[in-house]
PDB file of C-alpha atoms in Angstrom:
ATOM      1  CA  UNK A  10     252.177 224.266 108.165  1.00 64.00           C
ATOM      2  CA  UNK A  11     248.844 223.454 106.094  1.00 63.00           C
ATOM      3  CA  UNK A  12     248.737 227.486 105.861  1.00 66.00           C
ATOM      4  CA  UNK A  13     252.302 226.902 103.872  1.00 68.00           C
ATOM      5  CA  UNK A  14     251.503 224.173 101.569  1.00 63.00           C
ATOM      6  CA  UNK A  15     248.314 225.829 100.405  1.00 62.00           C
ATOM      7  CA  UNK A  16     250.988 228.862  99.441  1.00 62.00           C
ATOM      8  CA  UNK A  17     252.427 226.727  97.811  1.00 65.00           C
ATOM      9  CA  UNK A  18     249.882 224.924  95.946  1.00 56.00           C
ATOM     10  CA  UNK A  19     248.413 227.766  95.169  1.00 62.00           C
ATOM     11  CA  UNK A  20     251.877 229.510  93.677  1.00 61.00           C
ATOM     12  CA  UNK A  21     252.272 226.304  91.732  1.00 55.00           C
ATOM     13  CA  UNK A  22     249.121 226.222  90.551  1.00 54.00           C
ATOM     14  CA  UNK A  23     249.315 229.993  89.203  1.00 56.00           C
ATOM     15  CA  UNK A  24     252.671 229.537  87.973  1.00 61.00           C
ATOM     16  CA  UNK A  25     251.245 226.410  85.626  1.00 50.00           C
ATOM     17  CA  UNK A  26     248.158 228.823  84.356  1.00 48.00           C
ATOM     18  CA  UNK A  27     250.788 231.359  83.347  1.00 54.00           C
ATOM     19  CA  UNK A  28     252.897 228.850  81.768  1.00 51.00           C
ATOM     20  CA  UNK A  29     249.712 227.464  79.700  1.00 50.00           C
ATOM     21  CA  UNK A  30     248.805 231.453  78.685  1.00 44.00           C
ATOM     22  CA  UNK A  31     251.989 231.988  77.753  1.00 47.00           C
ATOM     23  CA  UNK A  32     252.211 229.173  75.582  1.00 48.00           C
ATOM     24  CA  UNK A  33     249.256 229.682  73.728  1.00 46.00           C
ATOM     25  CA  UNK A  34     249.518 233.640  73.320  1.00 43.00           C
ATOM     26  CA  UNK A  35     253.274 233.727  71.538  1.00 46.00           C
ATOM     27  CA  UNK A  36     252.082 230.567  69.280  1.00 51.00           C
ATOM     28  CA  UNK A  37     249.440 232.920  67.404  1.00 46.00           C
ATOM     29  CA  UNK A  38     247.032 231.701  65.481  1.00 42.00           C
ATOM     30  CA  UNK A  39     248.674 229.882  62.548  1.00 45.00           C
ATOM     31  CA  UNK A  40     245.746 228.708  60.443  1.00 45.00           C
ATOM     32  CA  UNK A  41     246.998 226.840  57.337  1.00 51.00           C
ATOM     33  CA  UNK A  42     244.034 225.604  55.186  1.00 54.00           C
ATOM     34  CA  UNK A  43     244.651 222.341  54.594  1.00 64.00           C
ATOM     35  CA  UNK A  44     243.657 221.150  50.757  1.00 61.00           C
ATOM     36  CA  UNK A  45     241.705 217.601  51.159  1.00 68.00           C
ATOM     37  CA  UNK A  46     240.802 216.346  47.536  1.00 77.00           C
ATOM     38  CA  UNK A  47     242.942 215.203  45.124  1.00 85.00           C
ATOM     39  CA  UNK A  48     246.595 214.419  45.561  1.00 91.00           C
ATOM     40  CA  UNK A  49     248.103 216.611  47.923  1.00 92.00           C
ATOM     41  CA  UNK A  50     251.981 216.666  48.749  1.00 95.00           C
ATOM     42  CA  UNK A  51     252.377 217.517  52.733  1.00 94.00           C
ATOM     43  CA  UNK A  52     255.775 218.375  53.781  1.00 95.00           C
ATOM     44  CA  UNK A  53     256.591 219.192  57.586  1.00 96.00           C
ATOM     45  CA  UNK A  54     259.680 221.219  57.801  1.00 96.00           C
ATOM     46  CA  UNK A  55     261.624 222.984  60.184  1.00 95.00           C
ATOM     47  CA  UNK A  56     264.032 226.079  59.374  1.00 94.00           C
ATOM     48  CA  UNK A  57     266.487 224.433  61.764  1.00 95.00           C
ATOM     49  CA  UNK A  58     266.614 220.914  60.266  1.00 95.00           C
ATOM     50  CA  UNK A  59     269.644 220.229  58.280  1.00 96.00           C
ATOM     51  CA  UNK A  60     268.117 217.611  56.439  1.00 96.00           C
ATOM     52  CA  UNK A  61     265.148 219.253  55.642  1.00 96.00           C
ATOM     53  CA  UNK A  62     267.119 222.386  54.224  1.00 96.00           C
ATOM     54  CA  UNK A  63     269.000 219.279  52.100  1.00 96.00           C
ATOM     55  CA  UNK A  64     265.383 218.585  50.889  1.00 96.00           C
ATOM     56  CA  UNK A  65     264.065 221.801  49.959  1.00 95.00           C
ATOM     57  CA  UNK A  66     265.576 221.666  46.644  1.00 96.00           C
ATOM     58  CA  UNK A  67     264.255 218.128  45.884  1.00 96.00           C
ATOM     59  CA  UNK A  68     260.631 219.050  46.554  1.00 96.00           C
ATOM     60  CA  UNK A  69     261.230 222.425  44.499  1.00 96.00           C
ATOM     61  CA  UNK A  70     262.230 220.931  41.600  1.00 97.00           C
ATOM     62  CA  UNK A  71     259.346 218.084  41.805  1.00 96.00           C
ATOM     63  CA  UNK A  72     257.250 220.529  42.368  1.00 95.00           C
ATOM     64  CA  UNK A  73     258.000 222.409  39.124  1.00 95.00           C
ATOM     65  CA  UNK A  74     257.818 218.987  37.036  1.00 95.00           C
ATOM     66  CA  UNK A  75     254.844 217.898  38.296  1.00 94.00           C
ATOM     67  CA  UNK A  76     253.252 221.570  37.761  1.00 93.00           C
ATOM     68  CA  UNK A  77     253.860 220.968  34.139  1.00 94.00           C
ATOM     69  CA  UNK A  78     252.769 217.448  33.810  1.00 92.00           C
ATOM     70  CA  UNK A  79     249.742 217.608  36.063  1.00 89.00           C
ATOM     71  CA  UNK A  80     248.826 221.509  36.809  1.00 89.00           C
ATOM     72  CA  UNK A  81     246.390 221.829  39.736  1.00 85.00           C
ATOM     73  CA  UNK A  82     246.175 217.837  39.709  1.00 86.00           C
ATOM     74  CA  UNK A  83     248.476 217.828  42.193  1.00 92.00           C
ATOM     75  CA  UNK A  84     248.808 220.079  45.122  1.00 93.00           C
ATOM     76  CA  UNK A  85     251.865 221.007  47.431  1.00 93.00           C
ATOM     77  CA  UNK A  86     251.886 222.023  51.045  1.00 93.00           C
ATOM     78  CA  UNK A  87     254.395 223.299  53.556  1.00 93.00           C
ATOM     79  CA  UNK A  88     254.547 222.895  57.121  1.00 94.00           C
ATOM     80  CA  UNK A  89     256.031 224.495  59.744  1.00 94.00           C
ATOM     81  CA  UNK A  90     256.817 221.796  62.196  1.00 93.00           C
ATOM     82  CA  UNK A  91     257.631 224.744  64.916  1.00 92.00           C
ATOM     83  CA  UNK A  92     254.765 226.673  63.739  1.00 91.00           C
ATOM     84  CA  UNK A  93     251.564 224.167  63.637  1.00 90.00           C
ATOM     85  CA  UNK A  94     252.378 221.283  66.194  1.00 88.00           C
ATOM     86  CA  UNK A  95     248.709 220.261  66.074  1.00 89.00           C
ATOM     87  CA  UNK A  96     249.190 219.384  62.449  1.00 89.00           C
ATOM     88  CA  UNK A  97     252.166 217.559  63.393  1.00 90.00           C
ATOM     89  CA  UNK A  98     250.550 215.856  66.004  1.00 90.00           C
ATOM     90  CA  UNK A  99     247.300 215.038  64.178  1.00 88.00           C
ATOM     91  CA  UNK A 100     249.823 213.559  61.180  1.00 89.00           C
ATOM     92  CA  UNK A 101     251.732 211.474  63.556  1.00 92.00           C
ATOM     93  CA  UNK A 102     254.938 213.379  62.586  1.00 94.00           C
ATOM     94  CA  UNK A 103     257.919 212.555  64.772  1.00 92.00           C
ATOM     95  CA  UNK A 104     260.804 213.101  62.721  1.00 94.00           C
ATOM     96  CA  UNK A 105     261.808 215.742  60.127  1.00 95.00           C
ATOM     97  CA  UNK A 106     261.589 215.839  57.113  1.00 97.00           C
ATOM     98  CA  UNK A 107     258.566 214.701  56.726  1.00 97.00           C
ATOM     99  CA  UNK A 108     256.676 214.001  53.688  1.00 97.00           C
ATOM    100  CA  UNK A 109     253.115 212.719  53.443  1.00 95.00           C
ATOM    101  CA  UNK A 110     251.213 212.017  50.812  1.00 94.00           C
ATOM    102  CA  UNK A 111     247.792 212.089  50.603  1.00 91.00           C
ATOM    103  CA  UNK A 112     244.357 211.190  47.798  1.00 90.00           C
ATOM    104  CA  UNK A 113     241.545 212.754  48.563  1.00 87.00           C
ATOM    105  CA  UNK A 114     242.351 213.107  52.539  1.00 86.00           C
ATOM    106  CA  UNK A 115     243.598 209.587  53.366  1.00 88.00           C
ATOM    107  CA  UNK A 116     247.366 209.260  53.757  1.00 91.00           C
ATOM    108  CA  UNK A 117     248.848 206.882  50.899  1.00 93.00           C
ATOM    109  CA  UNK A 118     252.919 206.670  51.426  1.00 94.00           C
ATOM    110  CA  UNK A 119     254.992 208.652  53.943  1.00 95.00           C
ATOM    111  CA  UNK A 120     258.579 209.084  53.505  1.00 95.00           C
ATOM    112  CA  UNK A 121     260.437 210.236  56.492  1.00 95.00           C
ATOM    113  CA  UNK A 122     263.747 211.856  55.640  1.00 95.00           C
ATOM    114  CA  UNK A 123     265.559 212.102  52.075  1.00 95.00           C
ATOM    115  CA  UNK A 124     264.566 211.132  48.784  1.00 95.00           C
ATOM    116  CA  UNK A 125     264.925 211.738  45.250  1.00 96.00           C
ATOM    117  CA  UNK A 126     263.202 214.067  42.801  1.00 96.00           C
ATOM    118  CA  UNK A 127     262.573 211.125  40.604  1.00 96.00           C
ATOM    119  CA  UNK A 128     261.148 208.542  43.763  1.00 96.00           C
ATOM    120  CA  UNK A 129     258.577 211.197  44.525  1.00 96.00           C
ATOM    121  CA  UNK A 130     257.812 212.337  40.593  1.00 96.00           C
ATOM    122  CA  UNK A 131     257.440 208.836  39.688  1.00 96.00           C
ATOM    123  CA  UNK A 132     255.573 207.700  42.793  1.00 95.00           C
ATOM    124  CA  UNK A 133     252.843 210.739  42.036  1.00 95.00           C
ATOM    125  CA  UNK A 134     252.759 209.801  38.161  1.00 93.00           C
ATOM    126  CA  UNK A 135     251.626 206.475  39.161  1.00 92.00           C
ATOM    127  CA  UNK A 136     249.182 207.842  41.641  1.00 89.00           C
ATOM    128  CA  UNK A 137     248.009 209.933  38.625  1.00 87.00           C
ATOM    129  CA  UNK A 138     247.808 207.509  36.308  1.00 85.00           C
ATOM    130  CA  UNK A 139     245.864 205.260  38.476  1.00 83.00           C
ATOM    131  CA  UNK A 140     243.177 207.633  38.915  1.00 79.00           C
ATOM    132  CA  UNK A 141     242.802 208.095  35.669  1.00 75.00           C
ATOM    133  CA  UNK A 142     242.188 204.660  34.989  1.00 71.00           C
ATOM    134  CA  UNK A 143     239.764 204.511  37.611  1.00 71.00           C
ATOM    135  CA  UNK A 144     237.728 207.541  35.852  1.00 74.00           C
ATOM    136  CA  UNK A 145     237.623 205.521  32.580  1.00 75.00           C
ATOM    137  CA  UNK A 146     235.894 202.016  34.201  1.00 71.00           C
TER     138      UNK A 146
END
């Protein structure tokens, strides 16, 4: 009988080590360098989120505009969600879409879900602007 649950143990034991290999070898290694100074749009996506396929254009198109107005001012980053889980995790991301934005590393707004082209340009103008003002005093 204790000759059995040692089997046992031991099976279980081996099955969870395979489990955790497994895991880590078809996950790859999916470095993304992350951008840390300035103002930096983070978006965590997922190819099979309807809502975040409803958002792509929105953050395209902001994007573009704020390209123009700013140029390297402002940086944009995509996410994986399915991809790079650890960035997920270290963002606190729980729900998709998810957009983060952050100054110079620290997270200032979060918007989880939809929003307009014209929330996000204007919230990042203001950002912008308020830098600026800080570089003049």
């Amino acid at each position: 009988m204790v000759k059995e649950k040692k089997l046992i143990l031991i099976s279980l034991a081996s099955i969870a080590l395979i489990s955790i290999a497994f895991y880590f070898l078809t996950r790859g290694p999916h470095v993304i360098p992350l951008v840390n100074k300035g103002i930096v749009i983070r978006e965590f996506y997922a190819d099979w989120c309807p809502p975040c396929v409803k958002l792509r254009p929105v953050l395209n198109e902001a994007e573009q505009l704020l390209q123009s107005k700013h140029g390297d001012n402002v940086k944009f980053e995509k996410i994986d969600f399915d991809t790079s889980i650890e960035i997920a995790e270290l963002h606190r991301v729980y729900a998709l879409p998810a957009t983060i934005i952050l100054v110079d590393g620290v997270e200032v707004k979060r918007w989880t879900g939809l929003f307009t082209t014209d929330e996000l340009v204007d919230y990042i103008d203001s950002l912008v602007l308020e830098s600026e003002l800080e570089k003049q005093l």
